[in-house]
Tab-separated table of C-alpha atoms in Angstrom:
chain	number	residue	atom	x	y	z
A	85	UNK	CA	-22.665	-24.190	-17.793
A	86	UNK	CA	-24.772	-21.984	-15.712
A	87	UNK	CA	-28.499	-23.165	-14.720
A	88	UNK	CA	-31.449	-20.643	-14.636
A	89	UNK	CA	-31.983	-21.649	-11.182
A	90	UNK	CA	-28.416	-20.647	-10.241
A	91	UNK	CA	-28.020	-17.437	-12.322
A	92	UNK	CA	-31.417	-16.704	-10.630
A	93	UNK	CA	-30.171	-17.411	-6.914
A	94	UNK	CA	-27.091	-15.669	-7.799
A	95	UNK	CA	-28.669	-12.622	-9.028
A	96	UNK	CA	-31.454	-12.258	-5.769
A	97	UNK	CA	-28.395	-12.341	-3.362
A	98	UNK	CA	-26.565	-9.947	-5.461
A	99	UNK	CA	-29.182	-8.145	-5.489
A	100	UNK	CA	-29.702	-8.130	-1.327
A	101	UNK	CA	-25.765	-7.710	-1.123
A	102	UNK	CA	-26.069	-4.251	-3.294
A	103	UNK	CA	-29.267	-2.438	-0.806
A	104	UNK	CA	-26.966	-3.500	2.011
A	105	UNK	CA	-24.548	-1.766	0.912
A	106	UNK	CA	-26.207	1.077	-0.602
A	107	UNK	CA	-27.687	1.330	2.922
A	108	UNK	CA	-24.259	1.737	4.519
A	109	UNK	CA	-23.429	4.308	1.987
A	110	UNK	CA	-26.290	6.526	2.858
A	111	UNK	CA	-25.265	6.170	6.414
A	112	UNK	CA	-22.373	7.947	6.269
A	113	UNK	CA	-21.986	11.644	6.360
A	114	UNK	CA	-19.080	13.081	7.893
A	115	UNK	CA	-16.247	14.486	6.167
A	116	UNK	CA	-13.110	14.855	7.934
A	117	UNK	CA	-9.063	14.599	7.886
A	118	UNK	CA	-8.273	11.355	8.680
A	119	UNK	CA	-5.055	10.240	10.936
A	120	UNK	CA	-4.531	6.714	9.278
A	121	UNK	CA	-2.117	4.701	10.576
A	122	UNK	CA	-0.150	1.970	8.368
A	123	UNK	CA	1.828	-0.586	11.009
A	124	UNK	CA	2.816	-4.200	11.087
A	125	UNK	CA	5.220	-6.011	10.417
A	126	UNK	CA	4.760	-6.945	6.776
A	127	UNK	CA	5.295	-5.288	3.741
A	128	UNK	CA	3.499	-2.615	2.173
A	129	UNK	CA	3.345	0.020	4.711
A	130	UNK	CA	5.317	2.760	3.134
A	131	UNK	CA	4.365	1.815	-0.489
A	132	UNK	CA	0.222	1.853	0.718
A	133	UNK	CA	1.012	5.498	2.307
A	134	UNK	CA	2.990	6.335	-1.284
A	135	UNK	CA	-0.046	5.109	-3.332
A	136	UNK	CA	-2.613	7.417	-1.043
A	137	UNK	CA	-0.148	10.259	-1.786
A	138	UNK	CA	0.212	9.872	-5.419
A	139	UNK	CA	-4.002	9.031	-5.527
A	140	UNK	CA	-4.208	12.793	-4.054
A	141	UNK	CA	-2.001	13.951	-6.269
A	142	UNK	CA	-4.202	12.797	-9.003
A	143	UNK	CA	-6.457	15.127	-7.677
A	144	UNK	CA	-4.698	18.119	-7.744
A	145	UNK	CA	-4.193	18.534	-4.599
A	146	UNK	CA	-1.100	19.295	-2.383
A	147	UNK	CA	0.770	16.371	-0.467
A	148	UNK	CA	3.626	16.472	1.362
A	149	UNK	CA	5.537	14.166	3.072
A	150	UNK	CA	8.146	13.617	6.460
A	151	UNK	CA	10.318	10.797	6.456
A	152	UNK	CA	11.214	9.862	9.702
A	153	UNK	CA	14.991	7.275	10.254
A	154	UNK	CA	14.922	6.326	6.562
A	155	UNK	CA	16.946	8.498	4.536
A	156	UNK	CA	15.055	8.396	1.489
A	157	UNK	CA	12.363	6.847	-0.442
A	158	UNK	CA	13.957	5.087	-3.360
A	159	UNK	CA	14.758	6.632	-6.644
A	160	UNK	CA	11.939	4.923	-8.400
A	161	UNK	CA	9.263	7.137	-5.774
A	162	UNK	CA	11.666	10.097	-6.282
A	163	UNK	CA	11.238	10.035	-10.129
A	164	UNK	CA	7.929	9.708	-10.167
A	165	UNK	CA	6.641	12.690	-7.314
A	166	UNK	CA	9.652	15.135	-9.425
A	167	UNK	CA	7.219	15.211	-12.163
A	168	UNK	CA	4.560	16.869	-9.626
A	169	UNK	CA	6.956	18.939	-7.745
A	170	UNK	CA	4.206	21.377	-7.554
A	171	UNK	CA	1.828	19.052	-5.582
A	172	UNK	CA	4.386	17.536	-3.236
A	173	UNK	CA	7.062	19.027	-0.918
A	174	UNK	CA	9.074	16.968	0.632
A	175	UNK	CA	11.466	16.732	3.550
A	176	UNK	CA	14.271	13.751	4.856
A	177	UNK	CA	15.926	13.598	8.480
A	178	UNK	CA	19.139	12.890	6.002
A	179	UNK	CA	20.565	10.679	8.207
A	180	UNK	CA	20.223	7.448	6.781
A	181	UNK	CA	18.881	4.621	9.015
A	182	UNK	CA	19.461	4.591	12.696
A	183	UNK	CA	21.602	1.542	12.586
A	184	UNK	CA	23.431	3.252	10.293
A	185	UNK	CA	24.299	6.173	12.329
A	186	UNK	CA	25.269	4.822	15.656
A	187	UNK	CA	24.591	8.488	17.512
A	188	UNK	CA	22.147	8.525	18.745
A	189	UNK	CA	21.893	13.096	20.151
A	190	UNK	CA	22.349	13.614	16.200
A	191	UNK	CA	19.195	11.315	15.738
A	192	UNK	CA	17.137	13.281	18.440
A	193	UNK	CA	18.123	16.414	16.743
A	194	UNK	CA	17.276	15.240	12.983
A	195	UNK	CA	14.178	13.845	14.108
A	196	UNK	CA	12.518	16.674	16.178
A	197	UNK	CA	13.766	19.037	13.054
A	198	UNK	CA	11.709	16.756	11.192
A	199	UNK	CA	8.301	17.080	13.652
A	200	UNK	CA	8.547	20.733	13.172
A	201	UNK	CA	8.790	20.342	9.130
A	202	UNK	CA	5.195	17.888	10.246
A	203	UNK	CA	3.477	20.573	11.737
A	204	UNK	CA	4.309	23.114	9.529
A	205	UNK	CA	3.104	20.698	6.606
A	206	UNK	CA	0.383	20.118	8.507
A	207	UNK	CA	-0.883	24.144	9.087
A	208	UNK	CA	0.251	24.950	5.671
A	209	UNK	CA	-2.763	26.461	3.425
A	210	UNK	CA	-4.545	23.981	0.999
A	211	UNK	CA	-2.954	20.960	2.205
A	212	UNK	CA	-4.260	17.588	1.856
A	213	UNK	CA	-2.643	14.788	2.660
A	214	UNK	CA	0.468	14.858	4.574
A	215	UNK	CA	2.931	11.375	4.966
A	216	UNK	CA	4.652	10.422	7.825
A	217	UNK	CA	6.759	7.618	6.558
A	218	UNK	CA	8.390	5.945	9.670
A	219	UNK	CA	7.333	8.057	12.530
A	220	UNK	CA	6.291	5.350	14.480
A	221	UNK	CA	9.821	4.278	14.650
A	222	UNK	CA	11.329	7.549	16.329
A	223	UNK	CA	8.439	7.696	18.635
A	224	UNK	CA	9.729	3.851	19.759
A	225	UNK	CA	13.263	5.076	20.210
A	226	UNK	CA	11.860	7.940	22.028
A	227	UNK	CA	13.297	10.436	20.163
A	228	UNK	CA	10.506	12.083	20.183
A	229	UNK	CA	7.704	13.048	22.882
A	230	UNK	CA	4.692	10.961	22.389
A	231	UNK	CA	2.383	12.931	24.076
A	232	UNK	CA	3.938	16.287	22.066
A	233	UNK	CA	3.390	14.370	19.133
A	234	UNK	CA	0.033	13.120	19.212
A	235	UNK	CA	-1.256	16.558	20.483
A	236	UNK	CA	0.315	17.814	17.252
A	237	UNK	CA	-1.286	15.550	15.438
A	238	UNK	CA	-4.886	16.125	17.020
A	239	UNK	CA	-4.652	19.955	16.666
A	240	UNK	CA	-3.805	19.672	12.648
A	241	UNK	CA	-6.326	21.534	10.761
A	242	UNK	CA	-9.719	19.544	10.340
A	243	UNK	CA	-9.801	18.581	6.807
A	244	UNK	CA	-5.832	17.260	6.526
A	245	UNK	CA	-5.049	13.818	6.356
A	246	UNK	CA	-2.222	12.199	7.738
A	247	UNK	CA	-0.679	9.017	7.388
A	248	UNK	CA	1.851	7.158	9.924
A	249	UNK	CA	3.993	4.688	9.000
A	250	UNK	CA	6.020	2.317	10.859
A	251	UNK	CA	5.980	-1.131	13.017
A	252	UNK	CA	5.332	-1.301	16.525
A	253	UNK	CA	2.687	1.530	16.277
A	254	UNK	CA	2.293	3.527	20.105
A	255	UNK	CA	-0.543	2.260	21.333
A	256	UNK	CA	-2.099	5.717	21.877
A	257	UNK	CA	-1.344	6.554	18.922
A	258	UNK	CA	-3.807	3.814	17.643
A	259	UNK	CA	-6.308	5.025	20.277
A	260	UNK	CA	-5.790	8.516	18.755
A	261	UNK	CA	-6.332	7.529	14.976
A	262	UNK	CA	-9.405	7.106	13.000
A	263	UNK	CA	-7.977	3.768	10.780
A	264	UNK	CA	-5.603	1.887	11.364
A	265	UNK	CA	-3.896	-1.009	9.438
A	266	UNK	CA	-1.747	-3.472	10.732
A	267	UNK	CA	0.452	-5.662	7.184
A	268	UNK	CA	0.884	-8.863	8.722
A	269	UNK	CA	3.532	-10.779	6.812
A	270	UNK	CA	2.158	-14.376	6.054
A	271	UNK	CA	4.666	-15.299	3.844
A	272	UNK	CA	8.246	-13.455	3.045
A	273	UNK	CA	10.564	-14.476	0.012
A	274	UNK	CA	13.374	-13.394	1.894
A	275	UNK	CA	13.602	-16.017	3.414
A	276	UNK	CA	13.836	-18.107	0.399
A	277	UNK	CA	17.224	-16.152	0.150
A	278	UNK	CA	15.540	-13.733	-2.985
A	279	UNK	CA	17.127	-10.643	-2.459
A	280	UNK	CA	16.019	-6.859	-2.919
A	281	UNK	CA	14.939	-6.101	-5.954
A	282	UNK	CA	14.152	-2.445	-8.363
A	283	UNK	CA	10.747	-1.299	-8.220
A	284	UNK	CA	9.661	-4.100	-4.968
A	285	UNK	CA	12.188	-3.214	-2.379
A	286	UNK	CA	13.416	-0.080	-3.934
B	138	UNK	CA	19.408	14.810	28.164
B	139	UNK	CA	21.591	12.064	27.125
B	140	UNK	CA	24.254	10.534	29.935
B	141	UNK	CA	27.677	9.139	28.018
B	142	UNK	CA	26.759	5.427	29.424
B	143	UNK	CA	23.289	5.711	27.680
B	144	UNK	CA	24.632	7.261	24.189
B	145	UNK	CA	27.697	4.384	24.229
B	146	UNK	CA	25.214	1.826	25.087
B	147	UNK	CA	22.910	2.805	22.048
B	148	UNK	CA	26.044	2.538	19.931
B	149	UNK	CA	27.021	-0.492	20.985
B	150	UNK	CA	23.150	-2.100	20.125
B	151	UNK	CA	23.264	0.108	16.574
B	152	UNK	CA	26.786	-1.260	15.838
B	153	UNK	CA	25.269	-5.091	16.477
B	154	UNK	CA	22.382	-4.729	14.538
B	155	UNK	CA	23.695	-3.052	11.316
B	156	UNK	CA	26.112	-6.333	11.255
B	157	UNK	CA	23.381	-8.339	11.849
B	158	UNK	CA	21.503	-6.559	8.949
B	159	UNK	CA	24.490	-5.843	6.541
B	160	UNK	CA	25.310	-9.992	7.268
B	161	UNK	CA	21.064	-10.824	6.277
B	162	UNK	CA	21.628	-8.808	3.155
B	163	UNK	CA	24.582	-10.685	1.884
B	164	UNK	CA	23.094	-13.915	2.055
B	165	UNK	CA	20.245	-13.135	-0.327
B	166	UNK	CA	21.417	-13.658	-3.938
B	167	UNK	CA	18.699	-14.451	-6.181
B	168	UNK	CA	16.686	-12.064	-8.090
B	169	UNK	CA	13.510	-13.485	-9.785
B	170	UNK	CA	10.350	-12.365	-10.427
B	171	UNK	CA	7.992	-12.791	-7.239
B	172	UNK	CA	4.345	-13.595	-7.592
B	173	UNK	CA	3.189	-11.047	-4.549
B	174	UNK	CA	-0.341	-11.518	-2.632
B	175	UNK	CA	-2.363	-8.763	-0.832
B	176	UNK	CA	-4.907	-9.877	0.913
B	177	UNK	CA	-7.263	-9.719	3.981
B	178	UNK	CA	-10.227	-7.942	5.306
B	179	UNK	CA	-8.029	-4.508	5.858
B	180	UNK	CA	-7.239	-1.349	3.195
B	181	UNK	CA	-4.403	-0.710	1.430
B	182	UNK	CA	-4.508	-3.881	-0.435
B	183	UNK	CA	-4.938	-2.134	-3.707
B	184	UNK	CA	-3.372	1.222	-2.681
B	185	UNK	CA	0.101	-0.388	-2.209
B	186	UNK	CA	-0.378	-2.360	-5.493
B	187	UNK	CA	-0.927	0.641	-6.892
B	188	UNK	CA	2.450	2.681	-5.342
B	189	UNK	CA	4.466	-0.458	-6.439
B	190	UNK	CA	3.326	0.430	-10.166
B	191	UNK	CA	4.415	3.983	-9.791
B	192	UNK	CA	7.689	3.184	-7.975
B	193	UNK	CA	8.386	0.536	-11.027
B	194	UNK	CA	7.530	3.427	-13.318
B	195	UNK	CA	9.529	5.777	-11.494
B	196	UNK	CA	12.348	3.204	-12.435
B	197	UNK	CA	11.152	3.765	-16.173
B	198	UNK	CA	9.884	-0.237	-16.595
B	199	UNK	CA	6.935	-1.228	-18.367
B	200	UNK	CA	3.734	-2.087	-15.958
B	201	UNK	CA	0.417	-3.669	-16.710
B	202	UNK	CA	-3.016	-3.290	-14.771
B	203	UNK	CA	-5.773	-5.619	-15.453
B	204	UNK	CA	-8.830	-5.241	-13.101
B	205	UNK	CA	-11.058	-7.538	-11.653
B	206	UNK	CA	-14.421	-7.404	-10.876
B	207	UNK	CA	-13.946	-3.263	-10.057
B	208	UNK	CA	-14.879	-1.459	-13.276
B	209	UNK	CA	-11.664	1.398	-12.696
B	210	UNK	CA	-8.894	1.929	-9.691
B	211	UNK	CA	-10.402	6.000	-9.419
B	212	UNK	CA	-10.027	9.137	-10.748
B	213	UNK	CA	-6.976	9.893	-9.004
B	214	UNK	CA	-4.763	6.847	-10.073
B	215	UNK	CA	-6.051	6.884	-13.244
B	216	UNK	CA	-4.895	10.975	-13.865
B	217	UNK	CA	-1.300	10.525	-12.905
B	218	UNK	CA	-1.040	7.066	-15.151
B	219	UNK	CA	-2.064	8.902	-17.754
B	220	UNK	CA	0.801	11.352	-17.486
B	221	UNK	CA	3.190	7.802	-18.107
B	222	UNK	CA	0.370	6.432	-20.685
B	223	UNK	CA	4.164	4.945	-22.599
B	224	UNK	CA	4.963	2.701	-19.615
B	225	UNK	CA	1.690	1.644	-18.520
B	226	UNK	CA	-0.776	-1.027	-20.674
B	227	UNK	CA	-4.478	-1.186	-18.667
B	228	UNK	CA	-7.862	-3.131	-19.234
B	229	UNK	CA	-10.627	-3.284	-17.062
B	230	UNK	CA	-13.294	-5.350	-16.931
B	231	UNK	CA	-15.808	-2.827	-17.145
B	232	UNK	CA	-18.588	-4.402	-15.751
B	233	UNK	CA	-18.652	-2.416	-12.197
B	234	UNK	CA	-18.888	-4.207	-8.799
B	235	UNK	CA	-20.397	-7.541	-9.662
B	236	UNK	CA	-23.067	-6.742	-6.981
B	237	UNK	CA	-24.045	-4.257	-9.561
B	238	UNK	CA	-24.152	-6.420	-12.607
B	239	UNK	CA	-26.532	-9.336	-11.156
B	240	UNK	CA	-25.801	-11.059	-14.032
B	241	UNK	CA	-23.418	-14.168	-13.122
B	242	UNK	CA	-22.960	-15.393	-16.465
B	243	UNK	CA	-22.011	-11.689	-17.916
B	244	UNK	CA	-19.442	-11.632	-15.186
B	245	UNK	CA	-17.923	-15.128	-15.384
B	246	UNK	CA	-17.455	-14.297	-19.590
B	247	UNK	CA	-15.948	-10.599	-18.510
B	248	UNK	CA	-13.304	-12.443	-16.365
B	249	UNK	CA	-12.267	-14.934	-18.703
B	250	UNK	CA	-11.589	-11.883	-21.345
B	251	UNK	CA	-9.368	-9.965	-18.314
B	252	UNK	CA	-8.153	-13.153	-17.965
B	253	UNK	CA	-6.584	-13.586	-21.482
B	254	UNK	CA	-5.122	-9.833	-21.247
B	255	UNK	CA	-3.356	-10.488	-17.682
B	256	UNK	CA	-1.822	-13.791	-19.719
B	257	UNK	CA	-1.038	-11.416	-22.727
B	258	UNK	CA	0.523	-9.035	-20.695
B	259	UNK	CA	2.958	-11.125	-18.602
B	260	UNK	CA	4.137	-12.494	-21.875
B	261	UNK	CA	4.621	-9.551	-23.374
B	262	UNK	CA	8.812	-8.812	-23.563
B	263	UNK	CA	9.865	-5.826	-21.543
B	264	UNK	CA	7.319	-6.189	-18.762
B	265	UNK	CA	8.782	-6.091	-15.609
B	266	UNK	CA	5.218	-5.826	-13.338
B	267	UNK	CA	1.903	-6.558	-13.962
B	268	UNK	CA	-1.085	-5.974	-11.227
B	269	UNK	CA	-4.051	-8.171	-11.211
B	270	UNK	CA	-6.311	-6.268	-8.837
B	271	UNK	CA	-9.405	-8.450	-6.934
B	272	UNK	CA	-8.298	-11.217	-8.758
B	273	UNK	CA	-8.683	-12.623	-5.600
B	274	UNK	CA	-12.261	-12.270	-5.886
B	275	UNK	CA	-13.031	-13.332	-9.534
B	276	UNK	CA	-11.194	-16.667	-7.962
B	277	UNK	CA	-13.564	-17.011	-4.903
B	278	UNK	CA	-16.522	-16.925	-6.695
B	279	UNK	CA	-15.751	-19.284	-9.124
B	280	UNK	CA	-15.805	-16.574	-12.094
B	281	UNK	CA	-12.141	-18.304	-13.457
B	282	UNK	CA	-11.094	-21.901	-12.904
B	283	UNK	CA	-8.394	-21.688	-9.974
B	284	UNK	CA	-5.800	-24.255	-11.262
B	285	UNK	CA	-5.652	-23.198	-14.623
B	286	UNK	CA	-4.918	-19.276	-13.215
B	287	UNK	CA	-2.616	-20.768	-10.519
B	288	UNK	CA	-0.819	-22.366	-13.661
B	289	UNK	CA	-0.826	-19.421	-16.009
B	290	UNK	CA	0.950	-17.332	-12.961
B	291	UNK	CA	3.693	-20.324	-12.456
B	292	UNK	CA	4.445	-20.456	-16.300
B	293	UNK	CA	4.978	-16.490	-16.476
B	294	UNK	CA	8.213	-15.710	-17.584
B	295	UNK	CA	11.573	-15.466	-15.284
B	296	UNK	CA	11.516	-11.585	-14.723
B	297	UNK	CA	8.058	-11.046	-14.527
B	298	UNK	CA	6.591	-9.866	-10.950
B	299	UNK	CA	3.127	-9.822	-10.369
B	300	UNK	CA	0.515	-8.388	-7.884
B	301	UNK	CA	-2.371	-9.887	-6.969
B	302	UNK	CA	-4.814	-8.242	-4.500
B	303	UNK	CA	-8.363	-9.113	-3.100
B	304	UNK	CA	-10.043	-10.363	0.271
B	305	UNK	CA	-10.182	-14.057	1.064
B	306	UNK	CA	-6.939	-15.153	-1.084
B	307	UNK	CA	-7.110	-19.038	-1.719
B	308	UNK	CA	-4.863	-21.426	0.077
B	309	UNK	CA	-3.186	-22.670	-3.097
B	310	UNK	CA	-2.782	-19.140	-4.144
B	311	UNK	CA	-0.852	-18.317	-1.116
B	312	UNK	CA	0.905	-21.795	-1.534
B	313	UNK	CA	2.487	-20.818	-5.067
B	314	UNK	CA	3.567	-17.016	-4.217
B	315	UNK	CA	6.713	-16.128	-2.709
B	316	UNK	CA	5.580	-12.892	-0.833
B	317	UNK	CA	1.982	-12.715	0.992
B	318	UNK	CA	1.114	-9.696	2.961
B	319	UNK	CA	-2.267	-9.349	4.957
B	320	UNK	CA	-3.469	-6.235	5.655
B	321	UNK	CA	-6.034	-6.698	8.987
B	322	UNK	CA	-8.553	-3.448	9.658
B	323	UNK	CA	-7.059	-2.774	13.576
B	324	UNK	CA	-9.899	0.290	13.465
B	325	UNK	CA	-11.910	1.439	10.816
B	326	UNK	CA	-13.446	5.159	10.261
B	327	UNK	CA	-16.568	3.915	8.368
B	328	UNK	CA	-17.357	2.861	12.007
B	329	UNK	CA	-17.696	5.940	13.454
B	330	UNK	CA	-19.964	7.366	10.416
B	331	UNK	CA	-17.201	9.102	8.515
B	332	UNK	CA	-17.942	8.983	4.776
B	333	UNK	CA	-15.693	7.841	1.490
B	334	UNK	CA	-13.783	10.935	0.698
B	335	UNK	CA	-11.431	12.000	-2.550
B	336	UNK	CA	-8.207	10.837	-1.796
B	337	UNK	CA	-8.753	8.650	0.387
B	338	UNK	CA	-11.266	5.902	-0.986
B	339	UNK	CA	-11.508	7.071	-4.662
């Protein structure tokens, strides 16, 4: 049961709350590609970066995306972006994971073929929004050139967004970016022995 | 240029940790349907709901959306969706940002109806993930009795896994879900005067 005196207190800071905002709103006026980065150790970093991709998509406009150490996104991401193959071009190192590998020259080599597919993606007319799922872990292996990198990244056309993905995010490369968001894992049911399951882990 | 010592060394540390991995893997047998939490102050809360949706789609499950508090995800989720209207079931509240509304009792009577349909749609056979987006707020300001929610998401059935995103998630929420991820704003463009932009925030 709601009392008048309530609803009415209620409604005056709602009220306050919206010309606040509204305010903030009006405030801001630049337009610009963003670099976003999405690092932390928690979940949700390559699925966030997948979301912003298939958002953009939804818009009609072109995406395209890097993936850095992981092989592949799963099947279930594949599916989906196949039904907008004209909106998204994509490109894998192919390798599988790192651990996976155990060589560590053929990693350096997959990994600065897959840079150059970045910067192309990046210069390429009309683009968007381009993904770069798990860069942040090649950069911490050093297989590739941080400073190369993050020059790349700063001389991308001015309205392209890009998104980084990865833990252990460079620290420069969080000086160099315009948001960043680190997942913080509070609570993990792996460790309640759950295992991977279609459509969360894959 | 990589010395023999250095490349044999890296193999050495790859070799360990894929056992260590491959061994973490094997202990996890139990699949169930998790009751997932995105929360803090930081994006992507939503925006990785949202690519967990499309990855389940992609994996050609059935997925339900019920929104809370925000009257529509935007433009751009809601085009692709459309394009898999057969594996997707969404209601909104449709009442806008309650700091629009300034009308508690209209907003407490709104939540109890997306209330019923997030019930209606966990129970509903086939479903295999159902997002409850800023449920998180409709809970924090007291629009829907927390234990009786807290309940309803317990007594879901076995499969079912569930999403629920919003700032300020409460402590017994966080105490009854298996997997809680929060996303912390490390830097923030809206800081610097940048504006919302298509793709992006909508």
């Amino acid at each position: 049961m709601i009392e008048t005196e309530d609803a009415e207190r209620h409604r005056a800071k709602m009220v306050k709350r919206k010309a606040v905002q509204d305010a903030e709103v009006a405030e801001k006026q630049i337009e610009k590609g963003l670099l976003i980065v999405h690092t932390g150790p928690g979940k949700g970093k390559s699925t966030a970066a997948f979301g912003l991709l298939v958002r953009m998509i939804g818009h009609g406009r072109q995406t395209g995306v890097v993936q850095f150490i992981k092989g592949a996104w799963s099947t279930g991401e594949r599916a989906v972006l196949e039904r907008f193959s004209d909106l998204v071009t994509w490109h894998t190192m192919g390798e599988g994971f790192t651990w996976d590998t155990q060589d560590r020259a053929r990693d350096v080599a997959a990994a600065g073929r897959a840079w150059d597919k970045a910067q192309e993606l990046m210069h390429r007319p009309g683009m968007a929004l381009v993904v770069l799922d798990e860069l942040n872990i090649a950069l911490r292996y050093d297989y590739l050139p941080e400073a190369e990198v993050i020059a790349g990244l700063m001389a991308r056309p001015a309205g392209v967004h890009v998104v980084v993905t990865g833990r252990n995010a460079r620290p420069a490369l969080i000086e160099a970016a315009d948001l960043v968001t680190e997942m913080t894992a509070v609570k993990h049911h792996f460790a309640q022995g759950v295992k991977a399951q279609q459509g969360i882990e894959f």
